[in-house]
PDB file of C-alpha atoms and ligand atoms in Angstrom:
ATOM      1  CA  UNK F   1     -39.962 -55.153 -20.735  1.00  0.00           C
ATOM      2  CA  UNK F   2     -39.317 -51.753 -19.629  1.00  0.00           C
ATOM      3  CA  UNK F   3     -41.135 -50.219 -16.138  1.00  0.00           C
ATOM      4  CA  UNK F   4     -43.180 -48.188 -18.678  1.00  0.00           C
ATOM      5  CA  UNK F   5     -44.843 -50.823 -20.735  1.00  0.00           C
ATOM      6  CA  UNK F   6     -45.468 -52.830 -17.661  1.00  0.00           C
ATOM      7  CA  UNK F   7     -47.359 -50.023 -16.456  1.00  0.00           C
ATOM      8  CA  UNK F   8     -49.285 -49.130 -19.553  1.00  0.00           C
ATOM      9  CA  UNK F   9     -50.094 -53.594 -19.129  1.00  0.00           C
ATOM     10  CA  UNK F  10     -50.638 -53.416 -15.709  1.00  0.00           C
ATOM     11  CA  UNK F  11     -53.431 -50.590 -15.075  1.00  0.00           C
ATOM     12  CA  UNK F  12     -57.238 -51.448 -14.661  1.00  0.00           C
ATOM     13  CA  UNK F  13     -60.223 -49.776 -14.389  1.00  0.00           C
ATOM     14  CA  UNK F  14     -60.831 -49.233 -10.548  1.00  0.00           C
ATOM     15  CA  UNK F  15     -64.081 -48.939  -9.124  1.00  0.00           C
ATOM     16  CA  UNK F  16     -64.048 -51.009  -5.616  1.00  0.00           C
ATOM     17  CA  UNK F  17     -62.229 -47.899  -3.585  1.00  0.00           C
ATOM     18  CA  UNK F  18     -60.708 -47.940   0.085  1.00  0.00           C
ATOM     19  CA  UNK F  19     -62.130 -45.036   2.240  1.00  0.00           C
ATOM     20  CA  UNK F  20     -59.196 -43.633   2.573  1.00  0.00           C
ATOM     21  CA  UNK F  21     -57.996 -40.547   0.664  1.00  0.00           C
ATOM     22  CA  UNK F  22     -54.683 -40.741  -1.403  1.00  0.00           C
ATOM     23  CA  UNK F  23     -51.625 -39.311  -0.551  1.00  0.00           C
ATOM     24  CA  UNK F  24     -51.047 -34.903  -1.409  1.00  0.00           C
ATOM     25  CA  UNK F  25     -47.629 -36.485  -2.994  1.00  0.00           C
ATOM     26  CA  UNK F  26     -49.214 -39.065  -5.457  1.00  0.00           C
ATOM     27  CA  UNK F  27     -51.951 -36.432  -6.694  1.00  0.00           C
ATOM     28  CA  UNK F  28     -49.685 -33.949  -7.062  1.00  0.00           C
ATOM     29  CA  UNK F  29     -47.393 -36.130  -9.258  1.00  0.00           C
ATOM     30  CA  UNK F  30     -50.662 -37.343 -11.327  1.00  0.00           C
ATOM     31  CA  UNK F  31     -51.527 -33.907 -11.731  1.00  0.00           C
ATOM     32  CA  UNK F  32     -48.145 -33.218 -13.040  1.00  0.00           C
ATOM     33  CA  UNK F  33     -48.430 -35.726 -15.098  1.00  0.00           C
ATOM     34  CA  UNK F  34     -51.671 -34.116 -17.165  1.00  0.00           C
ATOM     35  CA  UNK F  35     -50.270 -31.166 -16.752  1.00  0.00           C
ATOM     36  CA  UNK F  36     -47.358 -32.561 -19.002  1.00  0.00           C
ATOM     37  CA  UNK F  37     -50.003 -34.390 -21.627  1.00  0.00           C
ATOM     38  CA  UNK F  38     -50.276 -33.392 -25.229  1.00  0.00           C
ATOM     39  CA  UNK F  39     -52.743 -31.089 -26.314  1.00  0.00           C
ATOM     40  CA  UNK F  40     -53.776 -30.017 -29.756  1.00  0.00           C
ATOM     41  CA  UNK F  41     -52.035 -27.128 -30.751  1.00  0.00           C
ATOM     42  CA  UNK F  42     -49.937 -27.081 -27.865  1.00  0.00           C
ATOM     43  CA  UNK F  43     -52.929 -25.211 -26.560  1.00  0.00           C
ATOM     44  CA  UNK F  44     -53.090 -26.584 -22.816  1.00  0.00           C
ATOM     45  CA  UNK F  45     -56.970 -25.367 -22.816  1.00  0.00           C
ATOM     46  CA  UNK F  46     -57.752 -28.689 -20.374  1.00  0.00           C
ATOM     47  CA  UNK F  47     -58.961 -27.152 -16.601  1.00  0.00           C
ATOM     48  CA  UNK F  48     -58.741 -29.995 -13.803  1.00  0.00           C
ATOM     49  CA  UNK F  49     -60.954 -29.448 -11.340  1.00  0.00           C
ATOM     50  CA  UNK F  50     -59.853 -31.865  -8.057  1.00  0.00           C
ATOM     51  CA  UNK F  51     -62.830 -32.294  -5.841  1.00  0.00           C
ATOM     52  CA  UNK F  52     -62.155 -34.166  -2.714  1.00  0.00           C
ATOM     53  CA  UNK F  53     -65.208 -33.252  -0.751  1.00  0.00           C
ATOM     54  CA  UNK F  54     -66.659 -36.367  -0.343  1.00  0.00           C
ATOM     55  CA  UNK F  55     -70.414 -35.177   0.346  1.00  0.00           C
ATOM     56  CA  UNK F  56     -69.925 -33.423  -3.318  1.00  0.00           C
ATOM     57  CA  UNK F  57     -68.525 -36.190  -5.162  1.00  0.00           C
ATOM     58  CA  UNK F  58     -71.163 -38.256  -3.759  1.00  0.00           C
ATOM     59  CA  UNK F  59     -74.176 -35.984  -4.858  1.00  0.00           C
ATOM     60  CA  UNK F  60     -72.444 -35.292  -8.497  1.00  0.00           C
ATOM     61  CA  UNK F  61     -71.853 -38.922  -8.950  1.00  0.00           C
ATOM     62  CA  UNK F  62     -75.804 -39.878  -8.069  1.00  0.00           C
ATOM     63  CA  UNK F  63     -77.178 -37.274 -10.667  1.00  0.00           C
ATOM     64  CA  UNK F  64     -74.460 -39.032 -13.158  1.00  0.00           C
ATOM     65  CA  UNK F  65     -76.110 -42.704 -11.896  1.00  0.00           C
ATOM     66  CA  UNK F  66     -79.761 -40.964 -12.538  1.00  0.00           C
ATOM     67  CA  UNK F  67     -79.174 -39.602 -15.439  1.00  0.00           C
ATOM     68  CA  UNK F  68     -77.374 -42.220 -17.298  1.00  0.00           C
ATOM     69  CA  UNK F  69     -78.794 -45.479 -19.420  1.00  0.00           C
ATOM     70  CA  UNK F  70     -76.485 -48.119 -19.447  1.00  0.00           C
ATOM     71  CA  UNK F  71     -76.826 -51.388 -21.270  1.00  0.00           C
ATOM     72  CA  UNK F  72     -77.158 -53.464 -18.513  1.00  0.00           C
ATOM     73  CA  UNK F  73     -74.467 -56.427 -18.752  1.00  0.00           C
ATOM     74  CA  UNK F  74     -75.846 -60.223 -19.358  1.00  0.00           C
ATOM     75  CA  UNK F  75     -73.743 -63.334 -18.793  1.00  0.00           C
ATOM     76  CA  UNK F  76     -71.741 -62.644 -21.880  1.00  0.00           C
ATOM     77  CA  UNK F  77     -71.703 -59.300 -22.380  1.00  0.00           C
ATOM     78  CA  UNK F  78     -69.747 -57.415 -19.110  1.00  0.00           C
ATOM     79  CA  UNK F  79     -67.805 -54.572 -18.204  1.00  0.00           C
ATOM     80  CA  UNK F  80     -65.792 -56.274 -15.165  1.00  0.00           C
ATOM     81  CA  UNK F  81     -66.333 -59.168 -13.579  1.00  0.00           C
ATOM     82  CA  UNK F  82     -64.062 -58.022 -10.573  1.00  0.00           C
ATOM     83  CA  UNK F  83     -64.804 -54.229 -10.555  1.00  0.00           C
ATOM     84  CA  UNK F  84     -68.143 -53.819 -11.656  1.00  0.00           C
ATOM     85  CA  UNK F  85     -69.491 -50.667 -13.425  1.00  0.00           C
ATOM     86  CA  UNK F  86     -73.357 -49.660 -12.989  1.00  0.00           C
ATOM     87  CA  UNK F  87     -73.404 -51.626 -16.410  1.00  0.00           C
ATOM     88  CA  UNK F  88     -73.260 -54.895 -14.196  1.00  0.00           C
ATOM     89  CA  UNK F  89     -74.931 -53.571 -11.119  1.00  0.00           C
ATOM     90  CA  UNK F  90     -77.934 -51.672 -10.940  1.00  0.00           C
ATOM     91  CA  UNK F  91     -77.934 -52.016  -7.026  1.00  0.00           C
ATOM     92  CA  UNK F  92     -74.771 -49.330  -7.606  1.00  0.00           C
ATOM     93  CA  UNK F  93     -76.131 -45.654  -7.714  1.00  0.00           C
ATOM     94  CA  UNK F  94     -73.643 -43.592  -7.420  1.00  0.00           C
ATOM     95  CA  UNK F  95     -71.506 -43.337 -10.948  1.00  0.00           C
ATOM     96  CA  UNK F  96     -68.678 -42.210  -9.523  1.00  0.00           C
ATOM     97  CA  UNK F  97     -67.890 -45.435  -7.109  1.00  0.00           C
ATOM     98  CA  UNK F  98     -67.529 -43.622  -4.052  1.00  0.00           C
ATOM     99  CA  UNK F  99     -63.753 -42.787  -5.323  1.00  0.00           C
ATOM    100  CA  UNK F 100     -62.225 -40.136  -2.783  1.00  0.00           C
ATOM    101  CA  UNK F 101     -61.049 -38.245  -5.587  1.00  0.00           C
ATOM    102  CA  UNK F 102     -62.906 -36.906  -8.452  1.00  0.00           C
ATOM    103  CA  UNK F 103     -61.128 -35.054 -11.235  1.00  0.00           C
ATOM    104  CA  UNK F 104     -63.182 -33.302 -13.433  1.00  0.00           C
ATOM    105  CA  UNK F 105     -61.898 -32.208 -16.771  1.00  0.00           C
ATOM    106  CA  UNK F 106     -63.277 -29.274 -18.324  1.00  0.00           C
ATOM    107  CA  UNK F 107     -62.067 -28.245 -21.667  1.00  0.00           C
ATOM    108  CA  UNK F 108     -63.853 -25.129 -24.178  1.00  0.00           C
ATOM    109  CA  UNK F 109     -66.953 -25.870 -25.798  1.00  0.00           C
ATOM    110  CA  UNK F 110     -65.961 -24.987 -29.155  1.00  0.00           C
ATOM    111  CA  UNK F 111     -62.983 -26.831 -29.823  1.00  0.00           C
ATOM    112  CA  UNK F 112     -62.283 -29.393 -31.639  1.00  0.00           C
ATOM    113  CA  UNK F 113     -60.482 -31.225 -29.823  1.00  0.00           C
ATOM    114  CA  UNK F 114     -61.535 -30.789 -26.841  1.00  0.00           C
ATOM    115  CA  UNK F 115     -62.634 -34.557 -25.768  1.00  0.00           C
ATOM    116  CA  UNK F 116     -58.825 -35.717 -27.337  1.00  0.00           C
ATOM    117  CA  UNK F 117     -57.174 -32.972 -24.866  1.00  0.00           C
ATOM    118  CA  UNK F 118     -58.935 -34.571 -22.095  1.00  0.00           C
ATOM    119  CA  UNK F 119     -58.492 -38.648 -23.285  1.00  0.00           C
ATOM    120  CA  UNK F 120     -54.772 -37.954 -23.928  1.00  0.00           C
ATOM    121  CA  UNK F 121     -53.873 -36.416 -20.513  1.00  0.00           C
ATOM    122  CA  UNK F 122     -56.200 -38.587 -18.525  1.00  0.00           C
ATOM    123  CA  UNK F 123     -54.764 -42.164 -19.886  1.00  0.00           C
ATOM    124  CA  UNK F 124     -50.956 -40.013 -18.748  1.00  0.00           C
ATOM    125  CA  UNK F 125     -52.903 -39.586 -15.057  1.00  0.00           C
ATOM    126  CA  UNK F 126     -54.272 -43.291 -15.066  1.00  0.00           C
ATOM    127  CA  UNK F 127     -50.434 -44.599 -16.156  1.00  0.00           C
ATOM    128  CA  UNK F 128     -48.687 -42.397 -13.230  1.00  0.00           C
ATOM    129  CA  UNK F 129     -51.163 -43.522 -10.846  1.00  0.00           C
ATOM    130  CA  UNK F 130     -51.144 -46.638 -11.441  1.00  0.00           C
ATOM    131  CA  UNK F 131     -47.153 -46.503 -11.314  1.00  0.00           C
ATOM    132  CA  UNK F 132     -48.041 -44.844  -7.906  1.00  0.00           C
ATOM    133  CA  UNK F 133     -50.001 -47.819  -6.145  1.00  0.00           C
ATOM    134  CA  UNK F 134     -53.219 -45.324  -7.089  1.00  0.00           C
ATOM    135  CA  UNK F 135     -56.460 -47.076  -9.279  1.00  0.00           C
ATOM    136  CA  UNK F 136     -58.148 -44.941 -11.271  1.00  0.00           C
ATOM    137  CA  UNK F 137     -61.315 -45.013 -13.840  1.00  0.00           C
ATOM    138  CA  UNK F 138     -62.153 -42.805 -16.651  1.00  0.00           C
ATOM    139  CA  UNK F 139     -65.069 -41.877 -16.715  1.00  0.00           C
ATOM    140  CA  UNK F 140     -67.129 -40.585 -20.157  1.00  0.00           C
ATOM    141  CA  UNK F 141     -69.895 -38.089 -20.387  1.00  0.00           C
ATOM    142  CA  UNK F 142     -68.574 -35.535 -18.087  1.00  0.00           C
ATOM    143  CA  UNK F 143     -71.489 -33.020 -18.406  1.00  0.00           C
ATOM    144  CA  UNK F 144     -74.531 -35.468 -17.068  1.00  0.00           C
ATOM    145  CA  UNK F 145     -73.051 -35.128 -13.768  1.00  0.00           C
ATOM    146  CA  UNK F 146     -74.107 -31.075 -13.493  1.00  0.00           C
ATOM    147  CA  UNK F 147     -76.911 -31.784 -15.462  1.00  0.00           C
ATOM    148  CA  UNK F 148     -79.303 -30.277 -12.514  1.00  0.00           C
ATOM    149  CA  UNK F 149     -79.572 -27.291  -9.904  1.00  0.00           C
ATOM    150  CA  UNK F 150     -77.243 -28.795  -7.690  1.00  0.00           C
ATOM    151  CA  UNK F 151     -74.751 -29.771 -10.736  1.00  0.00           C
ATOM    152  CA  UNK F 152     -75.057 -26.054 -11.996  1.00  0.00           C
ATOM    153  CA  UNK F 153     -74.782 -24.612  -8.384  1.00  0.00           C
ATOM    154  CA  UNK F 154     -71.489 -26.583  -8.459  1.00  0.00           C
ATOM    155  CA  UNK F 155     -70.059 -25.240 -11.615  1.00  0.00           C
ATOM    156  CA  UNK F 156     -70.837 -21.349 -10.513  1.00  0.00           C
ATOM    157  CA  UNK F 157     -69.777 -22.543  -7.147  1.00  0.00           C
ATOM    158  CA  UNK F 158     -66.037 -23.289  -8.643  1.00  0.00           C
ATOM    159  CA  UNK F 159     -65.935 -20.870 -10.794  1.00  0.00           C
ATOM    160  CA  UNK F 160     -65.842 -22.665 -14.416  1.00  0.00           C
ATOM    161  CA  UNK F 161     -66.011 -21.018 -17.512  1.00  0.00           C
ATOM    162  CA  UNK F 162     -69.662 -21.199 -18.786  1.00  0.00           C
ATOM    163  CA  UNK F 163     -67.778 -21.897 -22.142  1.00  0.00           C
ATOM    164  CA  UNK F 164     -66.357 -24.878 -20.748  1.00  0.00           C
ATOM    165  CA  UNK F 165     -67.675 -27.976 -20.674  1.00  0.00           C
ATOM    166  CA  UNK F 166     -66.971 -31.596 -18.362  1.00  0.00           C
ATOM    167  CA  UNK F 167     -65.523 -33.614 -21.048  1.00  0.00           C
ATOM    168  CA  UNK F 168     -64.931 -36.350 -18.124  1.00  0.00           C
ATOM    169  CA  UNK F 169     -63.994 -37.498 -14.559  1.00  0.00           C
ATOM    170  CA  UNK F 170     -60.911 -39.369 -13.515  1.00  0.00           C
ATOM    171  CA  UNK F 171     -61.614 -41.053 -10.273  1.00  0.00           C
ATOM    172  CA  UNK F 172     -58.557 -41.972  -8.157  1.00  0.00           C
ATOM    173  CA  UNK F 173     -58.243 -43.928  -5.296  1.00  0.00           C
ATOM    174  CA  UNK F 174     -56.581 -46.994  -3.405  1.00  0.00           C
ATOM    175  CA  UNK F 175     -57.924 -50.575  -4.562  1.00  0.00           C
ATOM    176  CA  UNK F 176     -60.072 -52.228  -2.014  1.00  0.00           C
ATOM    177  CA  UNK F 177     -56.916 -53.851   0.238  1.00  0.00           C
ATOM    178  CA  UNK F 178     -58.770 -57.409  -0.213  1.00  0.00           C
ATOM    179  CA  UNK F 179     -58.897 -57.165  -4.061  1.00  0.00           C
ATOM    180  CA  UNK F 180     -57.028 -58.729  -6.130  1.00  0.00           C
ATOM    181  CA  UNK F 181     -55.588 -57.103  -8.895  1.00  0.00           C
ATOM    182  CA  UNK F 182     -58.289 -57.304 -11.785  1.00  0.00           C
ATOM    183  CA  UNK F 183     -57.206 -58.927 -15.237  1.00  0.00           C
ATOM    184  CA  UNK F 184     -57.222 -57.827 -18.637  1.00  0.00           C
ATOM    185  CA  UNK F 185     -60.010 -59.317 -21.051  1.00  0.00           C
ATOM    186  CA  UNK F 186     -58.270 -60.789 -23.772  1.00  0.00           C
ATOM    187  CA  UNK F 187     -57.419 -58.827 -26.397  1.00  0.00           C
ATOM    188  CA  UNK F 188     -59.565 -59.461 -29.855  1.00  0.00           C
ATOM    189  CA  UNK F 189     -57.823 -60.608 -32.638  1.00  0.00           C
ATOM    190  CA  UNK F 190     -57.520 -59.049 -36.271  1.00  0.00           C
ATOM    191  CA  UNK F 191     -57.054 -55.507 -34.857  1.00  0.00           C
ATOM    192  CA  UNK F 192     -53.823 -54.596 -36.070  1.00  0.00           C
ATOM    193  CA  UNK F 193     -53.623 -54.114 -39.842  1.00  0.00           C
ATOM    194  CA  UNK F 194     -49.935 -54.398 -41.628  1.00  0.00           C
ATOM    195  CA  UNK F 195     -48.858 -53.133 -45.233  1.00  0.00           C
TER     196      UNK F 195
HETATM  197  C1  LIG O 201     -64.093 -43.087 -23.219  1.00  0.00           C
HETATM  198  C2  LIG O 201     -64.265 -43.963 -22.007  1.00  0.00           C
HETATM  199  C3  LIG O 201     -65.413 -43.812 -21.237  1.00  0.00           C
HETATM  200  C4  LIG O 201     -65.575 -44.598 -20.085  1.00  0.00           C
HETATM  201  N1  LIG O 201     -66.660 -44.386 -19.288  1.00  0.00           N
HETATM  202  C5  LIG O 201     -66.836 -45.141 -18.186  1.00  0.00           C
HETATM  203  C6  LIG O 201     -67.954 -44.901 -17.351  1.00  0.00           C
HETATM  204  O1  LIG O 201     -68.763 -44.009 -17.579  1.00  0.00           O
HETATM  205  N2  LIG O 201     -68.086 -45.689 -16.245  1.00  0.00           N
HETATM  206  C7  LIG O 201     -67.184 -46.670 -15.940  1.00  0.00           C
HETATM  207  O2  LIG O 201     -67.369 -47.325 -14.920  1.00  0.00           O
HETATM  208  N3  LIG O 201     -66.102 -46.913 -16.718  1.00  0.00           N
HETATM  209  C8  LIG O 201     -65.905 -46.165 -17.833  1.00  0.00           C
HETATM  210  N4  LIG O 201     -64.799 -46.369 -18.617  1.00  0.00           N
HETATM  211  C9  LIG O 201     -63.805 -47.403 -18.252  1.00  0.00           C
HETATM  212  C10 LIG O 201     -63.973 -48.648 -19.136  1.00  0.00           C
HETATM  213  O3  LIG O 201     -65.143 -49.336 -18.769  1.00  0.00           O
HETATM  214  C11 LIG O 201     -62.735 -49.566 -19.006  1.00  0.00           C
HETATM  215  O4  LIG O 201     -61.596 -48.853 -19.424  1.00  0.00           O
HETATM  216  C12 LIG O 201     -62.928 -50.808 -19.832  1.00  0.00           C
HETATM  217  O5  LIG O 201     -63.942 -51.623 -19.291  1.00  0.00           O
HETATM  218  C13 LIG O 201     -61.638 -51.643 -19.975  1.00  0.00           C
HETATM  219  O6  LIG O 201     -61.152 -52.011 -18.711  1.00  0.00           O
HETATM  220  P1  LIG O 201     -59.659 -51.637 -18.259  1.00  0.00           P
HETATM  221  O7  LIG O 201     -59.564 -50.125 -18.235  1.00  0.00           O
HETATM  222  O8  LIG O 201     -59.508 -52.265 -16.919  1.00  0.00           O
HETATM  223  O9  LIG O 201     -58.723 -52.218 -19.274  1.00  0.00           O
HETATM  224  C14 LIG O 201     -64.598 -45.580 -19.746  1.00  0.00           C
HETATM  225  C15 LIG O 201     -63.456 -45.705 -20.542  1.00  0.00           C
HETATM  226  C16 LIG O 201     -63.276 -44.904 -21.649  1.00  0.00           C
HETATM  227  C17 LIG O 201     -62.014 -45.037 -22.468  1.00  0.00           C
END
């Protein structure tokens, strides 16, 4: 197996984040690595906006917790055992994990593929950070995190097109040191068809 497959089989979904703030290297090189994604058309229209003011992410990622609905998991039915979403924890209220790092990815409102733009060159930034020693989560819904005053005060604040929308936020940061590494669910059966 190639480094590159065991990558793409090695990340997780990290939400349990050290304190600490990554490395200026490793985000640059993730960045690079979006920067480098495919885009429809060749168009490059995503915007990543890095926010590593922690008071900020903290107060975006609580109006994302308030304003989101999640199914909450039962004994069968669970997002991660090991790195638990607000799916599995309702004592967790801030959406964004506490992640040093918040990437928000804006792409324009009126395209069509704006949400694929975004997917395709955040799974590219979870793959190099992972390859980096760097967790990361994706994290859908972009737009519920601005969806107040303080959210909109944000956007003006940074300047982002007001025909732009948050597709998403990538959230980097180091695993908990005490973690282990969380495991794959197994994958269903029956999902690949052949002709
Ligand atoms: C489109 C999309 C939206 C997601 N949104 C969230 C989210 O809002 N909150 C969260 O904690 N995880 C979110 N995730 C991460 C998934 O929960 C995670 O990828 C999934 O549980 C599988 O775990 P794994 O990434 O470790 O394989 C999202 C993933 C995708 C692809």
């Amino acid at each position: 197996m190639n480094e590159t497959i065991k990558t793409i089989l090695h990340r997780r979904a990290i939400r349990r984040f050290d304190a600490r703030q990554i490395e200026e290297d490793s985000l640059q090189q993730i960045l690079q690595a979006g920067l480098y994604a495919p885009s429809a058309g060749g168009r490059q229209g995503v915007i990543f906006a890095v926010c590593q003011d922690r008071e900020v992410n903290e107060r975006l990622g609580k109006i994302k917790r308030a304003n989101s609905n999640p199914r909450m998991a039962t004994a069968t039915s669970y997002v991660s055992k090991e790195q638990p979403s607000i799916a599995d924890d309702p004592k967790l209220i801030n959406a964004f994990y506490d992640a040093p790092t918040v990437i928000t990815m804006f792409a324009p409102k009126n395209f069509l593929f704006a949400a694929e733009d975004c997917a395709v060159a955040a799974e590219n930034m979870m793959l190099a950070a992972d390859s980096l020693g760097v967790g990361s989560c994706y994290i859908g819904q972009g737009w519920t995190a601005f969806a107040d005053t303080y959210g909109q005060e944000i956007l003006h604040k940074w300047e982002i097109r007001t025909d732009y929308y948050a597709v998403m936020q990538l959230l980097l940061g180091y695993p908990k040191a005490d973690d282990n590494h969380p495991a794959a669910k197994p994958r269903k059966n029956d999902r690949v068809l052949r002709f």
